CSV table of C-alpha atoms and ligand atoms in Angstrom, one decimal:
chain,number,residue,atom,x,y,z
A,224,MET,CA,18.3,-21.2,37.7
A,225,ASN,CA,16.8,-20.3,34.5
A,226,LYS,CA,16.7,-16.5,34.0
A,227,ILE,CA,13.2,-16.4,32.5
A,228,TYR,CA,12.1,-18.1,35.7
A,229,GLN,CA,13.9,-15.5,37.8
A,230,TYR,CA,12.3,-12.6,35.8
A,231,ILE,CA,9.0,-14.2,36.3
A,232,MET,CA,9.3,-14.2,40.1
A,233,ILE,CA,10.0,-10.5,39.9
A,234,GLY,CA,6.8,-10.1,38.0
A,235,ALA,CA,4.8,-12.1,40.4
A,236,VAL,CA,6.0,-9.9,43.3
A,237,ALA,CA,5.0,-6.8,41.5
A,238,VAL,CA,1.4,-7.9,41.2
A,239,GLY,CA,0.6,-8.1,44.9
A,240,LEU,CA,-2.8,-8.4,46.6
A,241,SER,CA,-2.2,-5.1,48.4
A,242,SER,CA,-4.9,-2.8,47.4
A,243,CYS,CA,-7.9,-2.7,49.7
A,244,ASP,CA,-10.1,-1.0,47.2
A,245,ASN,CA,-10.7,-1.8,43.6
A,246,ASP,CA,-9.0,1.3,42.2
A,247,TRP,CA,-6.6,-0.5,39.9
A,248,LEU,CA,-5.5,2.7,38.3
A,249,ASP,CA,-3.7,3.6,41.5
A,250,LEU,CA,-2.5,0.2,42.4
A,251,GLU,CA,0.5,0.1,44.8
A,252,PRO,CA,2.8,-2.9,44.4
A,253,SER,CA,3.3,-5.0,47.5
A,254,ASP,CA,5.5,-7.8,48.6
A,255,SER,CA,2.8,-10.4,48.3
A,256,VAL,CA,3.3,-13.1,45.6
A,257,ILE,CA,0.5,-14.5,43.7
A,258,THR,CA,1.0,-18.0,42.5
A,259,ASN,CA,-2.6,-19.0,42.4
A,260,VAL,CA,-5.9,-17.3,41.9
A,261,LYS,CA,-8.8,-18.8,43.9
A,262,THR,CA,-11.5,-16.1,43.5
A,263,LEU,CA,-12.6,-13.6,40.9
A,264,SER,CA,-11.2,-10.9,43.1
A,265,ASP,CA,-7.8,-12.6,43.0
A,266,VAL,CA,-8.1,-12.6,39.2
A,267,GLU,CA,-9.0,-8.9,39.1
A,268,PHE,CA,-6.1,-8.0,41.3
A,269,THR,CA,-3.7,-10.0,39.2
A,270,LEU,CA,-5.0,-8.3,36.0
A,271,ASN,CA,-4.6,-5.0,37.6
A,272,GLY,CA,-1.0,-5.9,38.4
A,273,ILE,CA,-0.5,-6.8,34.8
A,274,TYR,CA,-1.8,-3.4,33.5
A,275,SER,CA,0.3,-1.7,36.1
A,276,THR,CA,3.4,-3.5,34.8
A,277,MET,CA,2.5,-2.5,31.2
A,278,GLN,CA,2.3,1.1,32.4
A,279,SER,CA,6.1,1.3,33.0
A,280,SER,CA,8.1,3.6,30.8
A,281,ASP,CA,10.3,0.6,30.1
A,282,ALA,CA,7.2,-1.0,28.7
A,283,TYR,CA,4.1,0.5,27.0
A,284,SER,CA,4.4,4.0,28.4
A,285,GLY,CA,7.8,4.3,26.6
A,286,ARG,CA,10.3,2.0,25.2
A,287,LEU,CA,8.1,-0.7,23.7
A,288,VAL,CA,6.3,2.0,21.7
A,289,TYR,CA,9.1,4.3,20.6
A,290,TYR,CA,11.3,1.5,19.4
A,291,GLY,CA,9.2,1.0,16.3
A,292,ASP,CA,9.1,4.7,15.6
A,293,VAL,CA,12.7,5.7,15.8
A,294,THR,CA,14.0,2.6,14.1
A,295,GLY,CA,12.0,3.7,11.0
A,296,ASP,CA,12.2,6.6,8.6
A,297,ASP,CA,9.6,8.9,10.0
A,298,MET,CA,11.0,9.6,13.4
A,299,GLN,CA,14.5,9.9,14.9
A,300,ALA,CA,16.4,10.7,18.1
A,301,VAL,CA,17.0,14.4,18.5
A,302,SER,CA,20.7,13.7,19.2
A,303,SER,CA,23.0,10.8,19.8
A,304,THR,CA,22.9,11.2,23.6
A,305,LYS,CA,19.1,10.9,23.8
A,306,ARG,CA,17.3,7.9,25.3
A,307,THR,CA,15.9,6.9,21.9
A,308,ALA,CA,19.3,7.2,20.3
A,309,ASN,CA,20.4,3.6,20.6
A,310,ALA,CA,17.3,2.4,18.9
A,311,TYR,CA,17.5,5.1,16.2
A,312,LEU,CA,21.2,4.4,15.5
A,313,TYR,CA,20.7,0.6,15.6
A,314,GLY,CA,23.3,0.8,18.3
A,315,PHE,CA,22.3,-2.3,20.3
A,316,THR,CA,25.0,-4.9,20.8
A,317,LYS,CA,25.0,-8.3,22.4
A,318,SER,CA,26.0,-6.7,25.7
A,319,ASN,CA,24.3,-3.3,25.9
A,320,ALA,CA,20.7,-4.1,24.8
A,321,PRO,CA,18.3,-3.4,27.7
A,322,ALA,CA,16.9,-6.5,29.3
A,323,SER,CA,13.6,-4.8,29.9
A,324,TYR,CA,12.5,-5.5,26.3
A,325,TRP,CA,12.6,-9.2,27.2
A,326,ARG,CA,12.0,-9.2,30.9
A,327,ILE,CA,8.8,-7.1,31.1
A,328,PRO,CA,6.8,-9.1,28.5
A,329,TYR,CA,7.7,-12.3,30.3
A,330,GLU,CA,6.6,-10.9,33.6
A,331,ILE,CA,3.3,-10.1,32.0
A,332,ILE,CA,3.0,-13.6,30.4
A,333,GLN,CA,3.8,-15.3,33.7
A,334,ASN,CA,1.0,-13.5,35.4
A,335,CYS,CA,-1.4,-14.2,32.6
A,336,ASN,CA,-0.5,-17.8,33.0
A,337,VAL,CA,-1.2,-17.8,36.7
A,338,ILE,CA,-4.7,-16.6,35.8
A,339,LEU,CA,-5.2,-19.0,32.9
A,340,LYS,CA,-4.0,-22.0,34.8
A,341,ASN,CA,-6.5,-21.6,37.5
A,342,ILE,CA,-9.5,-19.6,36.3
A,343,ASP,CA,-11.6,-22.5,35.0
A,344,ASN,CA,-11.5,-24.0,38.5
A,345,ILE,CA,-13.0,-20.9,40.2
A,346,PRO,CA,-16.6,-21.7,41.2
A,347,VAL,CA,-19.0,-18.9,40.1
A,348,GLY,CA,-22.7,-18.5,39.9
A,349,ASP,CA,-24.6,-17.8,36.7
A,350,ASP,CA,-24.5,-14.1,37.4
A,351,GLU,CA,-20.7,-14.1,37.4
A,352,LYS,CA,-20.0,-16.1,34.3
A,353,ASP,CA,-19.7,-13.1,32.0
A,354,LYS,CA,-17.2,-11.6,34.4
A,355,LEU,CA,-15.2,-14.8,34.5
A,356,ASN,CA,-15.2,-15.0,30.7
A,357,ASP,CA,-14.2,-11.4,30.4
A,358,TYR,CA,-11.3,-11.8,32.8
A,359,LYS,CA,-10.1,-15.0,31.0
A,360,GLY,CA,-10.4,-13.1,27.7
A,361,GLN,CA,-8.3,-10.3,29.0
A,362,ALA,CA,-5.6,-12.7,30.2
A,363,LEU,CA,-5.6,-14.4,26.8
A,364,ALA,CA,-5.5,-11.2,24.9
A,365,LEU,CA,-2.7,-9.8,27.0
A,366,ARG,CA,-0.6,-13.0,26.7
A,367,GLY,CA,-1.2,-12.9,22.9
A,368,MET,CA,-0.3,-9.2,22.6
A,369,THR,CA,2.8,-9.7,24.7
A,370,LEU,CA,4.1,-12.7,22.7
A,371,PHE,CA,3.3,-10.8,19.5
A,372,ASP,CA,5.5,-7.9,20.7
A,373,LEU,CA,8.3,-10.3,21.7
A,374,THR,CA,8.1,-12.0,18.4
A,375,LYS,CA,8.3,-8.7,16.6
A,376,LEU,CA,11.3,-7.6,18.6
A,377,TYR,CA,13.3,-10.8,18.6
A,378,GLY,CA,12.2,-12.6,15.5
A,379,TYR,CA,12.4,-11.7,11.8
A,380,PRO,CA,9.2,-10.8,10.1
A,381,TYR,CA,7.0,-13.9,9.4
A,382,THR,CA,6.8,-12.8,5.7
A,383,LYS,CA,10.6,-12.9,5.4
A,384,ASP,CA,10.9,-16.7,5.4
A,385,ASN,CA,7.4,-18.0,6.4
A,386,GLY,CA,8.4,-17.9,10.0
A,387,ALA,CA,11.3,-20.4,9.7
A,388,SER,CA,13.7,-18.3,11.8
A,389,MET,CA,14.0,-18.2,15.6
A,390,GLY,CA,11.3,-16.2,17.5
A,391,ALA,CA,10.7,-15.9,21.2
A,392,CYS,CA,10.1,-18.5,23.9
A,393,ILE,CA,6.5,-19.7,24.1
A,394,VAL,CA,5.5,-19.9,27.7
A,395,THR,CA,1.9,-21.0,28.3
A,396,ASP,CA,2.2,-22.6,31.8
A,397,VAL,CA,3.4,-21.3,35.2
A,398,LEU,CA,7.0,-22.2,35.0
A,399,GLU,CA,8.6,-24.4,37.6
A,400,LYS,CA,12.2,-23.7,38.9
A,401,ASP,CA,13.7,-26.3,36.6
A,402,ALA,CA,11.9,-25.2,33.5
A,403,MET,CA,14.2,-24.4,30.5
A,404,PRO,CA,12.1,-22.8,27.8
A,405,HIS,CA,13.7,-22.8,24.3
A,406,ARG,CA,13.2,-20.4,21.4
A,407,SER,CA,10.4,-21.4,19.1
A,408,THR,CA,10.3,-20.5,15.5
A,409,VAL,CA,8.5,-17.3,14.4
A,410,ALA,CA,5.8,-19.6,12.8
A,411,GLN,CA,5.2,-21.4,16.1
A,412,CYS,CA,5.0,-18.1,17.9
A,413,TYR,CA,2.3,-16.8,15.5
A,414,ASP,CA,0.3,-20.0,15.9
A,415,GLN,CA,0.2,-19.3,19.7
A,416,ILE,CA,-0.4,-15.5,19.2
A,417,LEU,CA,-3.3,-16.1,16.9
A,418,LYS,CA,-4.8,-18.9,19.0
A,419,ASP,CA,-4.8,-16.7,22.2
A,420,LEU,CA,-6.1,-13.6,20.4
A,421,LYS,CA,-8.8,-15.6,18.6
A,422,GLU,CA,-10.0,-17.3,21.7
A,423,SER,CA,-10.0,-14.0,23.6
A,424,THR,CA,-12.4,-12.4,21.1
A,425,THR,CA,-15.0,-15.0,22.0
A,426,LEU,CA,-14.8,-14.3,25.7
A,427,LEU,CA,-14.1,-10.6,26.1
A,428,GLY,CA,-16.9,-8.1,27.1
A,429,LYS,CA,-18.2,-5.8,24.4
A,430,LYS,CA,-18.6,-2.6,26.5
A,431,PHE,CA,-16.2,0.2,27.1
A,432,ASN,CA,-13.9,-0.9,29.9
A,433,LYS,CA,-11.6,2.0,30.8
A,434,GLY,CA,-7.9,1.1,30.5
A,435,LYS,CA,-8.6,-2.5,29.8
A,436,LEU,CA,-8.8,-4.7,26.7
A,437,ASN,CA,-12.3,-5.4,25.4
A,438,ARG,CA,-13.5,-7.4,22.4
A,439,TRP,CA,-13.1,-4.7,19.8
A,440,ALA,CA,-9.5,-3.9,20.9
A,441,ALA,CA,-8.7,-7.6,20.7
A,442,LEU,CA,-10.2,-8.0,17.3
A,443,THR,CA,-8.2,-5.0,16.0
A,444,LEU,CA,-5.1,-6.6,17.5
A,445,LEU,CA,-6.1,-9.9,15.9
A,446,SER,CA,-6.4,-8.2,12.5
A,447,ARG,CA,-3.0,-6.7,13.0
A,448,ALA,CA,-1.5,-10.1,13.8
A,449,TYR,CA,-3.2,-11.6,10.7
A,450,LEU,CA,-1.6,-8.9,8.5
A,451,TYR,CA,1.8,-9.7,10.0
A,452,HIS,CA,1.1,-13.4,9.3
A,453,GLY,CA,0.0,-12.8,5.7
A,454,ASP,CA,-3.6,-14.0,6.3
A,455,ASN,CA,-5.3,-11.2,4.5
A,456,ASP,CA,-8.8,-12.7,4.3
A,457,LYS,CA,-8.8,-13.3,8.1
A,458,ALA,CA,-7.3,-9.8,8.7
A,459,LEU,CA,-10.1,-8.2,6.7
A,460,ASP,CA,-12.8,-10.2,8.6
A,461,ALA,CA,-11.4,-9.4,12.0
A,462,ALA,CA,-11.0,-5.7,11.2
A,463,LYS,CA,-14.6,-5.5,9.9
A,464,GLN,CA,-15.9,-7.2,13.0
A,465,ALA,CA,-13.9,-4.8,15.2
A,466,ILE,CA,-15.2,-1.7,13.3
A,467,GLU,CA,-18.9,-2.9,13.4
A,468,GLY,CA,-18.8,-4.0,17.0
A,469,ALA,CA,-17.0,-1.0,18.3
A,470,GLU,CA,-19.3,1.4,16.5
A,471,ASP,CA,-22.4,-0.5,17.7
A,472,ASN,CA,-21.0,0.1,21.2
A,473,GLY,CA,-20.5,3.8,20.9
A,474,TYR,CA,-17.0,4.2,19.6
A,475,ALA,CA,-16.5,6.4,16.6
A,476,LEU,CA,-13.6,7.8,14.6
A,477,TRP,CA,-12.8,11.2,15.9
A,478,THR,CA,-14.1,13.9,13.5
A,479,ASN,CA,-11.8,16.3,11.7
A,480,GLU,CA,-12.7,19.0,14.3
A,481,GLU,CA,-12.0,16.7,17.2
A,482,TYR,CA,-8.8,15.3,16.0
A,483,PRO,CA,-6.2,17.8,17.1
A,484,THR,CA,-7.2,17.7,20.8
A,485,ALA,CA,-9.1,14.5,21.2
A,486,TRP,CA,-5.9,12.8,22.4
A,487,ALA,CA,-6.3,14.7,25.7
A,488,ASN,CA,-9.9,13.5,26.2
A,489,ASP,CA,-10.6,11.4,29.2
A,490,ALA,CA,-12.6,8.7,27.5
A,491,SER,CA,-15.8,7.5,29.3
A,492,LYS,CA,-18.7,5.1,28.7
A,493,GLN,CA,-20.7,8.0,27.4
A,494,LYS,CA,-18.0,9.2,25.1
A,495,PRO,CA,-15.5,6.4,24.3
A,496,GLY,CA,-14.1,8.1,21.3
A,497,GLU,CA,-11.8,6.0,19.1
A,498,VAL,CA,-9.3,4.7,21.5
A,499,LEU,CA,-10.0,1.0,21.9
A,500,PHE,CA,-7.2,0.3,24.4
A,501,GLU,CA,-4.9,2.7,26.1
A,502,ILE,CA,-2.5,2.8,29.1
A,503,ILE,CA,-4.0,5.1,31.7
A,504,ASN,CA,-1.5,7.3,33.4
A,505,LEU,CA,-2.4,9.7,36.2
A,506,THR,CA,-0.6,12.3,38.2
A,507,THR,CA,-1.1,10.1,41.2
A,508,ASP,CA,0.2,7.1,39.3
A,509,SER,CA,2.6,8.4,36.7
A,510,PRO,CA,5.2,6.6,34.7
A,511,GLY,CA,7.4,9.7,35.2
A,512,LYS,CA,9.7,11.6,32.9
A,513,GLU,CA,10.8,8.6,30.9
A,514,SER,CA,7.2,8.3,29.5
A,515,LEU,CA,6.3,9.0,25.9
A,516,GLY,CA,4.4,12.2,26.9
A,517,TYR,CA,7.7,13.7,28.2
A,518,LEU,CA,10.0,12.1,25.7
A,519,TYR,CA,8.1,13.4,22.7
A,520,ASN,CA,7.5,16.8,24.1
A,521,PRO,CA,9.7,19.8,23.3
A,522,GLY,CA,9.0,21.1,26.8
A,523,GLY,CA,10.0,17.8,28.2
A,524,TYR,CA,13.0,15.7,27.3
A,525,ALA,CA,12.5,16.5,23.6
A,526,ASP,CA,14.0,13.1,22.9
A,527,GLY,CA,12.4,11.9,19.7
A,528,CYS,CA,11.3,14.1,16.8
A,529,VAL,CA,9.9,13.6,13.3
A,530,THR,CA,12.2,13.5,10.4
A,531,VAL,CA,12.4,16.2,7.8
A,532,SER,CA,11.3,13.7,5.1
A,533,PHE,CA,8.2,12.8,7.0
A,534,TYR,CA,7.3,16.4,7.8
A,535,ASN,CA,7.7,17.3,4.1
A,536,TYR,CA,5.6,14.3,3.1
A,537,LEU,CA,2.8,15.2,5.5
A,538,SER,CA,3.0,18.9,4.6
A,539,LYS,CA,2.2,18.2,0.9
A,540,ASP,CA,-1.4,18.7,1.9
A,541,LYS,CA,-1.5,21.8,4.1
A,542,ASP,CA,-5.0,21.0,5.1
A,543,ASP,CA,-4.3,17.6,6.5
A,544,VAL,CA,-5.5,17.7,10.0
A,545,ARG,CA,-2.7,15.5,11.1
A,546,LEU,CA,-0.3,18.5,10.7
A,547,LYS,CA,-2.0,19.9,13.7
A,548,ILE,CA,-0.6,17.2,16.0
A,549,ILE,CA,2.9,17.9,14.7
A,550,ASN,CA,4.4,20.5,16.9
A,551,VAL,CA,7.0,22.6,15.2
A,552,ALA,CA,9.1,24.0,18.1
A,553,THR,CA,9.8,27.7,17.6
A,554,LYS,CA,11.4,30.4,19.7
A,555,ASP,CA,8.2,32.1,20.7
A,556,LYS,CA,6.9,28.8,22.1
A,557,TYR,CA,9.8,27.3,23.9
A,558,SER,CA,12.6,28.6,26.0
A,559,SER,CA,15.2,25.9,25.3
A,560,SER,CA,17.1,26.7,22.1
A,561,SER,CA,17.9,23.0,21.7
A,562,VAL,CA,14.4,22.3,20.5
A,563,TYR,CA,14.1,25.0,17.8
A,564,GLY,CA,14.2,23.7,14.2
A,565,ARG,CA,12.6,20.4,15.2
A,566,ALA,CA,9.1,19.0,15.1
A,567,PHE,CA,7.5,16.7,17.6
A,568,VAL,CA,4.5,14.4,17.6
A,569,ASN,CA,1.9,15.7,19.9
A,570,LYS,CA,-0.3,12.6,20.3
A,571,TYR,CA,0.6,12.1,24.0
A,572,GLN,CA,-1.5,14.9,25.4
A,573,PRO,CA,-2.1,15.0,29.1
A,574,GLN,CA,-5.7,14.7,30.3
A,575,GLN,CA,-7.2,17.6,32.1
A,576,GLY,CA,-5.2,19.0,35.0
A,577,GLU,CA,-2.3,16.6,34.4
A,578,ASN,CA,1.4,17.0,33.6
A,579,VAL,CA,2.6,16.0,30.2
A,580,MET,CA,4.4,12.9,31.6
A,581,ASP,CA,1.0,11.7,32.8
A,582,ALA,CA,-0.5,11.5,29.3
A,583,ASN,CA,-2.4,8.3,28.5
A,584,ILE,CA,-0.8,6.1,25.8
A,585,PRO,CA,-3.3,4.9,23.1
A,586,LEU,CA,-2.2,1.5,22.0
A,587,ILE,CA,-5.1,0.4,19.8
A,588,ARG,CA,-7.3,2.9,17.9
A,589,LEU,CA,-10.3,2.4,15.7
A,590,SER,CA,-8.4,4.2,12.9
A,591,GLU,CA,-6.0,1.3,12.8
A,592,ALA,CA,-8.9,-1.1,12.4
A,593,TYR,CA,-9.9,0.9,9.3
A,594,LEU,CA,-6.4,0.9,7.9
A,595,ASN,CA,-6.0,-2.9,8.7
A,596,ALA,CA,-9.2,-3.5,6.7
A,597,ALA,CA,-8.1,-1.4,3.8
A,598,GLU,CA,-4.6,-3.0,3.7
A,599,ALA,CA,-6.1,-6.5,3.8
A,600,ALA,CA,-8.7,-5.7,1.1
A,601,ALA,CA,-6.0,-4.1,-1.1
A,602,LYS,CA,-3.8,-7.1,-0.8
A,603,LEU,CA,-6.6,-9.5,-1.6
A,604,THR,CA,-7.4,-7.4,-4.6
A,605,ALA,CA,-3.8,-7.4,-5.8
A,606,ALA,CA,-3.9,-11.2,-5.5
A,607,GLY,CA,-6.8,-11.4,-7.8
A,608,ASN,CA,-9.7,-11.5,-5.3
A,609,ASP,CA,-11.5,-8.3,-5.9
A,610,HIS,CA,-12.1,-6.4,-2.6
A,611,ASN,CA,-11.3,-3.0,-4.1
A,612,ALA,CA,-14.7,-1.4,-3.1
A,613,GLU,CA,-14.0,-2.3,0.5
A,614,ALA,CA,-10.4,-1.1,0.4
A,615,ALA,CA,-11.7,2.2,-0.9
A,616,GLU,CA,-14.5,2.5,1.7
A,617,TYR,CA,-12.2,1.9,4.6
A,618,LEU,CA,-9.4,4.1,3.3
A,619,HIS,CA,-11.9,6.8,2.5
A,620,ALA,CA,-12.9,7.1,6.1
A,621,ILE,CA,-9.3,8.0,7.1
A,622,VAL,CA,-8.5,10.1,4.1
A,623,ASN,CA,-11.7,12.1,4.3
A,624,ARG,CA,-11.4,12.6,8.1
A,625,ALA,CA,-7.9,14.0,7.6
A,626,ASN,CA,-9.1,16.4,5.0
A,627,PRO,CA,-12.8,16.6,4.2
A,628,ALA,CA,-12.0,18.0,0.7
A,629,LYS,CA,-10.5,14.6,-0.2
A,630,SER,CA,-12.1,11.3,-0.9
A,631,VAL,CA,-11.5,7.8,-2.1
A,632,ASP,CA,-14.3,6.6,-4.3
A,633,ALA,CA,-15.1,3.0,-5.1
A,634,ALA,CA,-13.8,3.5,-8.7
A,635,THR,CA,-10.3,4.3,-7.5
A,636,THR,CA,-7.9,1.4,-7.6
A,637,VAL,CA,-6.6,1.2,-4.1
A,638,SER,CA,-3.0,-0.1,-4.2
A,639,VAL,CA,-1.3,-1.6,-1.1
A,640,ASP,CA,1.2,1.3,-1.2
A,641,LYS,CA,-1.6,3.8,-1.1
A,642,VAL,CA,-2.9,2.3,2.1
A,643,LEU,CA,0.6,2.0,3.6
A,644,ASP,CA,1.2,5.7,2.8
A,645,GLU,CA,-1.9,6.6,4.6
A,646,ARG,CA,-1.0,4.3,7.5
A,647,ARG,CA,2.3,6.1,7.8
A,648,LYS,CA,0.6,9.5,8.1
A,649,GLU,CA,-2.1,8.3,10.5
A,650,LEU,CA,0.0,6.1,12.9
A,651,VAL,CA,3.2,8.2,13.2
A,652,GLY,CA,4.6,8.1,16.7
A,653,GLU,CA,2.5,5.1,17.7
A,654,GLY,CA,5.3,2.5,17.4
A,655,HIS,CA,4.4,0.9,14.0
A,656,ARG,CA,6.5,2.2,11.2
A,657,MET,CA,9.7,0.0,11.1
A,658,PHE,CA,7.6,-3.1,11.6
A,659,ASP,CA,5.1,-2.0,8.9
A,660,LEU,CA,7.9,-1.6,6.4
A,661,LEU,CA,9.7,-4.8,7.1
A,662,ARG,CA,6.6,-7.0,7.2
A,663,ASN,CA,5.7,-5.7,3.8
A,664,GLY,CA,9.2,-6.7,2.5
A,665,LYS,CA,10.3,-3.0,2.2
A,666,ALA,CA,13.5,-1.6,3.6
A,667,VAL,CA,13.6,1.3,6.0
A,668,GLU,CA,14.8,4.1,3.6
A,669,ARG,CA,15.9,7.2,5.6
A,670,VAL,CA,16.1,10.2,3.4
A,671,LYS,CA,18.2,13.4,3.7
A,672,ALA,CA,15.9,16.3,3.1
A,673,SER,CA,15.6,19.9,4.1
A,674,ASN,CA,13.0,22.3,5.3
A,675,LYS,CA,13.5,25.7,6.8
A,676,ALA,CA,11.2,25.1,9.7
A,677,LEU,CA,13.2,22.0,10.6
A,678,SER,CA,16.6,23.5,10.0
A,679,LYS,CA,18.2,21.6,13.0
A,680,THR,CA,16.8,18.2,12.1
A,681,LYS,CA,19.4,16.1,10.4
A,682,HIS,CA,20.0,12.3,10.2
A,683,THR,CA,22.9,11.5,12.5
A,684,CYS,CA,23.0,7.8,12.0
A,685,SER,CA,25.9,6.2,10.1
A,686,ASP,CA,25.5,5.8,6.4
A,687,GLU,CA,25.2,2.1,7.0
A,688,PHE,CA,21.9,2.7,8.7
A,689,MET,CA,20.4,5.1,6.2
A,690,THR,CA,18.9,2.0,4.5
A,691,ILE,CA,18.0,-1.0,6.6
A,692,GLY,CA,16.8,-4.0,4.7
A,693,LEU,CA,15.4,-7.4,5.7
A,694,ASN,CA,18.9,-8.9,5.6
A,695,ASN,CA,20.4,-6.5,8.1
A,696,TYR,CA,20.9,-8.5,11.3
A,697,LYS,CA,20.1,-5.5,13.4
A,698,ILE,CA,16.4,-5.5,12.5
A,699,VAL,CA,15.9,-7.8,15.5
A,700,LEU,CA,17.3,-7.3,19.0
A,701,PRO,CA,19.9,-9.5,20.6
A,702,ILE,CA,18.7,-11.7,23.4
A,703,PRO,CA,19.8,-9.9,26.6
A,704,LEU,CA,23.1,-11.0,28.0
A,705,ALA,CA,21.7,-11.7,31.5
A,706,GLU,CA,19.3,-14.1,30.0
A,707,ARG,CA,21.8,-15.9,27.8
A,708,ASN,CA,24.3,-16.2,30.7
A,709,VAL,CA,21.9,-18.4,32.6
A,710,SER,CA,19.6,-20.0,30.1
A,711,HIS,CA,22.0,-20.4,27.2
A,712,LEU,CA,19.4,-19.4,24.7
A,713,PRO,CA,21.0,-19.0,21.2
A,714,ASN,CA,21.5,-15.4,20.2
A,715,ASN,CA,20.2,-13.9,17.0
A,716,PRO,CA,22.5,-14.2,14.1
A,717,GLY,CA,25.2,-11.5,13.6
A,718,TYR,CA,25.4,-10.4,17.3
A,719,GLY,CA,27.8,-13.2,18.3
A,720,GLU,CA,27.3,-15.6,21.2
B,848,CA,CA1,-3.6,10.6,31.9
């Protein structure tokens, strides 16, 4: 039996039609298996199950986010025995790479496919058409997002070879037992990712929808995918639509004053803030101690910390508000001596009354839409199509929010590197850095640096992984052994079959 299929059945079990109320935030898995959806309630429950799967610390409450951080130059594992260490050390081999990086996204995709296969056959009255469209949009956006993440993890950046190399398996139907998916090229994966995300943005609702994807989140994600695909004009257009639409619907960049603590806000329709999509974690429905909140906290597992070079870089401007969400662990603040001399990202702040492990996980922020727009505009300008005024406008919003004494005026030439430097400062700890470097044709350059406050923070990776370029085979993960044993999918080059 094909292993993807086996993984998919596990996913279907986890969804369940168990909950008697509609409180998806607190969904309990059951033994029920959904293979069909016949009503909008079935669709809603299946979507809830997907969000619940995403919430796992093996998925978006942990691993799928920290991977892009600690494989880069701005964050690292605190020591070689930490949970984030294998990713930081590029230590994954053909036999030890966790299957969850592969399994969970395919569980999500399978359940999206159950919805998408059947949703157009659900009879609804005129008053329910918007709801049906929104649900369909969520399923498409979630499938696109998940395939995007699989393609980033298992396929080389599109820009390396125009997507000629092997990517993930594209699965757009509910798989039968005898199905044997094959690996598509990265280019084919992006065609599917962009198709799903684009269609989702025509269907999704426009309003704040707590813990769920709406149109502005999907448009921001679409702009991100266009950047990865090298479609800068489309990336700019999607990001602009996301910004305008989100702000028309009450979202706004956090102010300088709000920034240090806004991460702990429990967003509401009245005050949605700038998080367009987040994983909601609660004390009653917690991902536990393997979650980012606990992993990145010096009072928790203190597993991943910022590098000295990043801290020095951000500290060049002492008035940058983002220094306030870098928590330098000192003796007077923490009892465990193992955390002194290190600094931690404090973006995963628990909501009121919660433990740190219950912190929500923002996955798509309005700040990113601004940075996507600025990057796309700067790239268009560099290619001879002048969008410099727009690049300056969008970059200014982020620069000026970080330090109101700073600005970017329209006369400033905004280089791509200037935008990427700002992106690095704004999105640290949110899973982007390694991918941002590689998709822009840059190597991960880890730097040995010193700072008294971070006296214990040293790079502990081998010299071989102080610089990781596009030709290093370890920039993509190996296909999990369990999968290859059954489905005989080819492994990524360099890992061995
Ligand atoms: Ca929470």
